[in-house]
Short mmCIF file of C-alpha atoms in Angstrom, two decimals:
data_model
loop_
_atom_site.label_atom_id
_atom_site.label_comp_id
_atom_site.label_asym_id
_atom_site.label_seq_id
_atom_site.Cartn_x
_atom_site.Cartn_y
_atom_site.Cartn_z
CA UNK A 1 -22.58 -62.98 -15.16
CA UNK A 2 -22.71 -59.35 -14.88
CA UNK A 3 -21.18 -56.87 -12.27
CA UNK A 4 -23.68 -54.91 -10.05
CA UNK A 5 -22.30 -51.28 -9.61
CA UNK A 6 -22.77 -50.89 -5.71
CA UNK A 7 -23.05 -47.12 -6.62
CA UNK A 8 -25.42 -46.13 -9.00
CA UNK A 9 -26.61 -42.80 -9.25
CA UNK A 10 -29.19 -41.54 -11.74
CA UNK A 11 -27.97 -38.74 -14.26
CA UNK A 12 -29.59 -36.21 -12.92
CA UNK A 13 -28.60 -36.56 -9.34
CA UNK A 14 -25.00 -36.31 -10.92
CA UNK A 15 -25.60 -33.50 -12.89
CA UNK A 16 -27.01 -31.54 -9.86
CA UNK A 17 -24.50 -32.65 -7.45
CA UNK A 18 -21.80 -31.03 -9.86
CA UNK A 19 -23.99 -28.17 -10.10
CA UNK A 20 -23.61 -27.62 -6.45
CA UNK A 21 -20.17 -27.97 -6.64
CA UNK A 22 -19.81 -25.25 -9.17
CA UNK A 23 -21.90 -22.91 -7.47
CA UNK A 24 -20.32 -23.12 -4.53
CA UNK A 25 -16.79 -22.24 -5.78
CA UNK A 26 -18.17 -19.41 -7.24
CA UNK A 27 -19.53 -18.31 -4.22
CA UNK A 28 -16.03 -18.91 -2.18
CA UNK A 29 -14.61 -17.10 -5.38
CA UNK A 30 -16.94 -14.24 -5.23
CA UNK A 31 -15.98 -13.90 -1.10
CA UNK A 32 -12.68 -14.51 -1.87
CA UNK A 33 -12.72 -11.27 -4.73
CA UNK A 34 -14.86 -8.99 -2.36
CA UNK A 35 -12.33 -9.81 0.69
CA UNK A 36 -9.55 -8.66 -1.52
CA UNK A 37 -11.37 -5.34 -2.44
CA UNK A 38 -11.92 -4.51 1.03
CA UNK A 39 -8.17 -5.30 1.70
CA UNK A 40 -6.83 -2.91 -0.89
CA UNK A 41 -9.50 -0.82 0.23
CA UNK A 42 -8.18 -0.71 3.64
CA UNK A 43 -4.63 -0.85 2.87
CA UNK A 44 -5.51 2.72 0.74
CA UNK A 45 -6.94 4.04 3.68
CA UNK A 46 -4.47 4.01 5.80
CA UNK A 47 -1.68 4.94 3.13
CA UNK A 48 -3.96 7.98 2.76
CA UNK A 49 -3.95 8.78 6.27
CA UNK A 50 -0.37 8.61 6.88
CA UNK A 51 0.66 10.36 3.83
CA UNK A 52 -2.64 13.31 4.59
CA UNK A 53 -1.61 13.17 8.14
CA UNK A 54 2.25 13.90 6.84
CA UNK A 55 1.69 16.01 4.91
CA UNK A 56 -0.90 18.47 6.67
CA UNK A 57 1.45 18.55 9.90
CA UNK A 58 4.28 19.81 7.65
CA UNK A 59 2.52 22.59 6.26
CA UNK A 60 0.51 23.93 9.14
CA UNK A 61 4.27 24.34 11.03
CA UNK A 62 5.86 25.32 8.04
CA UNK A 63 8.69 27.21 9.68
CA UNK A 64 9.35 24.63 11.63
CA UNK A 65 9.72 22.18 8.64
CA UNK A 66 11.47 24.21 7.23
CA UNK A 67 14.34 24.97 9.59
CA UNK A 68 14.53 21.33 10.12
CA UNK A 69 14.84 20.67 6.41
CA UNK A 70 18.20 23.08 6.88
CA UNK A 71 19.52 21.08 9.76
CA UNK A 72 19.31 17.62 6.86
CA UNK A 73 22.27 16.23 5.70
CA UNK A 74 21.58 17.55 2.06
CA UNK A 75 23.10 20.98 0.92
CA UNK A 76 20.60 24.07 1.56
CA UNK A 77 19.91 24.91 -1.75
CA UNK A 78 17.66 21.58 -2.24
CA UNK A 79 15.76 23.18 1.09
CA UNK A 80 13.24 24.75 -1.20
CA UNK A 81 12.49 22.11 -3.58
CA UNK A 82 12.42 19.66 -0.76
CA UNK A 83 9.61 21.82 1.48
CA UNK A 84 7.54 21.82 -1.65
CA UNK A 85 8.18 18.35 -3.14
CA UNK A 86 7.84 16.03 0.23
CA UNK A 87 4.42 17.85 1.02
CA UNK A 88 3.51 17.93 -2.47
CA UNK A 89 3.82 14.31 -3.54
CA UNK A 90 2.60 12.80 -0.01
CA UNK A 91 -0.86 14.93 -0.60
CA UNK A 92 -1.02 13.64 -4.56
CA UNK A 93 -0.32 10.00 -3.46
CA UNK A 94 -3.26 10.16 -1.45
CA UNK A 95 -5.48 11.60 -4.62
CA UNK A 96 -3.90 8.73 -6.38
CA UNK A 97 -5.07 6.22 -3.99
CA UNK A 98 -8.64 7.68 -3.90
CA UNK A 99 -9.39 6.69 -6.94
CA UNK A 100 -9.84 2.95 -8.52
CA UNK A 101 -8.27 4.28 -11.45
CA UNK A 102 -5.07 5.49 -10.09
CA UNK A 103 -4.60 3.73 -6.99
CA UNK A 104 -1.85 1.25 -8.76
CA UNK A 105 0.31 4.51 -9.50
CA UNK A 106 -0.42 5.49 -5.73
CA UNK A 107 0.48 2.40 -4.73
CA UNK A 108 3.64 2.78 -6.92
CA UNK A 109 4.43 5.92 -5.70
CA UNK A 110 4.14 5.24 -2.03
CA UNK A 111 6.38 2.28 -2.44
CA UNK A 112 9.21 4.75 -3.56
CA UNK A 113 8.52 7.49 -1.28
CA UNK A 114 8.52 5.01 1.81
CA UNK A 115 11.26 2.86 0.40
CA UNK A 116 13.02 6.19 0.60
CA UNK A 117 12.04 7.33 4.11
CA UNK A 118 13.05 4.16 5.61
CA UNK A 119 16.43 3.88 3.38
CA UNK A 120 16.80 7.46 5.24
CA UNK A 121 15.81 5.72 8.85
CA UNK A 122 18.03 3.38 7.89
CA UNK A 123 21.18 5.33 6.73
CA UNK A 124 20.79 7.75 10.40
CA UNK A 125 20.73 4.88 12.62
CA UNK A 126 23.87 3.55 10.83
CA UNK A 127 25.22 6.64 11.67
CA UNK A 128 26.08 7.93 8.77
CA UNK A 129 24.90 11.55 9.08
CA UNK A 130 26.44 12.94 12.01
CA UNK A 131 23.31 14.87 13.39
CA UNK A 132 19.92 14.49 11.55
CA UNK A 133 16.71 16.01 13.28
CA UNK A 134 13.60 14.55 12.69
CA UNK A 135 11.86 16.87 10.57
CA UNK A 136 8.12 14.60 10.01
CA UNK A 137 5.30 16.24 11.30
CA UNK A 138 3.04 15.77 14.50
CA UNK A 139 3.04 12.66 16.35
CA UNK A 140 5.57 11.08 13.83
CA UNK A 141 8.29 13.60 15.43
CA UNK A 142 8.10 11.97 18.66
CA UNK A 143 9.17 8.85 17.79
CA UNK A 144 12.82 7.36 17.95
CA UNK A 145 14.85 6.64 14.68
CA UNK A 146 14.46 2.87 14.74
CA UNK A 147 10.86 3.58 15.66
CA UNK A 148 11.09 5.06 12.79
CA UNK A 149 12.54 2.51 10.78
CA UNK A 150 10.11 -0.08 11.69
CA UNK A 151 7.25 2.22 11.05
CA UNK A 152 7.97 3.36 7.35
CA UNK A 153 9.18 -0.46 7.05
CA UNK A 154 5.44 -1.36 7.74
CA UNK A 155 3.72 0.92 5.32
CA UNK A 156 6.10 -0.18 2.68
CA UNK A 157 4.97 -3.83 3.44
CA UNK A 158 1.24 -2.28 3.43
CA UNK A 159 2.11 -0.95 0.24
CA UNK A 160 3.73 -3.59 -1.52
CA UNK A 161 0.88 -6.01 -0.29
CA UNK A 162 -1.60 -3.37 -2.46
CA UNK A 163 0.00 -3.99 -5.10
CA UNK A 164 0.50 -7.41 -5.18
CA UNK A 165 -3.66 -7.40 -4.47
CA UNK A 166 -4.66 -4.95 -6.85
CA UNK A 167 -2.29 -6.47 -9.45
CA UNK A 168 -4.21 -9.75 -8.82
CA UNK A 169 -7.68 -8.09 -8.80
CA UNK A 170 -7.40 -6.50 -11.90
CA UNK A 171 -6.09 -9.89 -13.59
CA UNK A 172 -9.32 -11.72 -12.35
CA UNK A 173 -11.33 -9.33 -13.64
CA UNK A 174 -9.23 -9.50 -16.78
CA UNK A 175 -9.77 -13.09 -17.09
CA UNK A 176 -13.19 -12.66 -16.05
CA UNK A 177 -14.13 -10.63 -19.26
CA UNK A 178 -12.28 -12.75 -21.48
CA UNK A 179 -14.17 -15.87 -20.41
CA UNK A 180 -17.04 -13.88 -20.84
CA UNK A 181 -16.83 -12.84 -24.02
#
């Protein structure tokens, strides 16, 4: 006697019911990629900002920035190379980040510079400098030191989180070509 299969489907209702299947994760894969553009997109965006926004307020009270850079904890001779170099590298980390082809070096780049600002943060509200004025620019001067802190902390997050995106962007795409080819 033989055994009825209770399910029986023909071949072609198979076939197309794993073609569904397979189009639809490429669909959810294909939202999943474009949601992770817009994120690093985003996440450039405001890296940009702050580090335009920085850097503009700086040099449009130059003076100012630059008396304040004297009152640091650091010997006055680096007072020069510091007015140039903070300015400088927060205005070419936001070229970096502009671009699809750089924005892993911005990325990179604002990681250090923020790691540093908040180790800074960090080091004044330990107390370890005995008097350390706040020498950012516009609205950032206005906030407190573990305001401060928690704010640099943030974009450092931001900016690790860009990386750990783009890194896996550019490995789907990666793997991507090599199944196409």
């Amino acid at each position: 006697m033989k055994q009825r299969n209770s399910v029986t489907q023909p071949k072609d209702s198979v076939s197309s019911s794993n073609n569904f299947v397979v189009a639809s994760v490429r669909e959810v894969n294909n939202i999943l990629i474009t949601m992770r553009k817009v994120v690093i997109e985003i996440i450039a965006a405001l890296l940009v900002l702050l580090f335009l926004y920085a850097s503009v307020s700086k040099l449009l009270a130059i003076d100012l920035f630059v008396d304040e850079m004297n009152n640091q904890p650091f010997p006055n001779w680096m007072t020069p190379w510091l007015v140039v170099l903070i300015p400088g590298s927060e205005i070419l980390i936001s070229l970096a980040l502009l671009f699809d082809k750089t924005r892993m070096i911005g990325f990179y780049a604002s990681l250090v510079i923020l790691f540093l600002f908040t180790l800074y943060a960090a080091l004044v509200l330990l107390k370890v400098f005995d008097y350390v004025p706040c020498s950012c620019g516009g609205m950032l001067k206005k906030l407190k030191w573990d305001e401060h802190l928690l704010f640099t902390l943030g974009f450092l997050i931001l900016s690790i989180v860009g990386i750990a995106l783009l890194k896996k962007q550019r490995l789907a795409a990666f793997s991507d070509k090599a199944v196409r080819a």
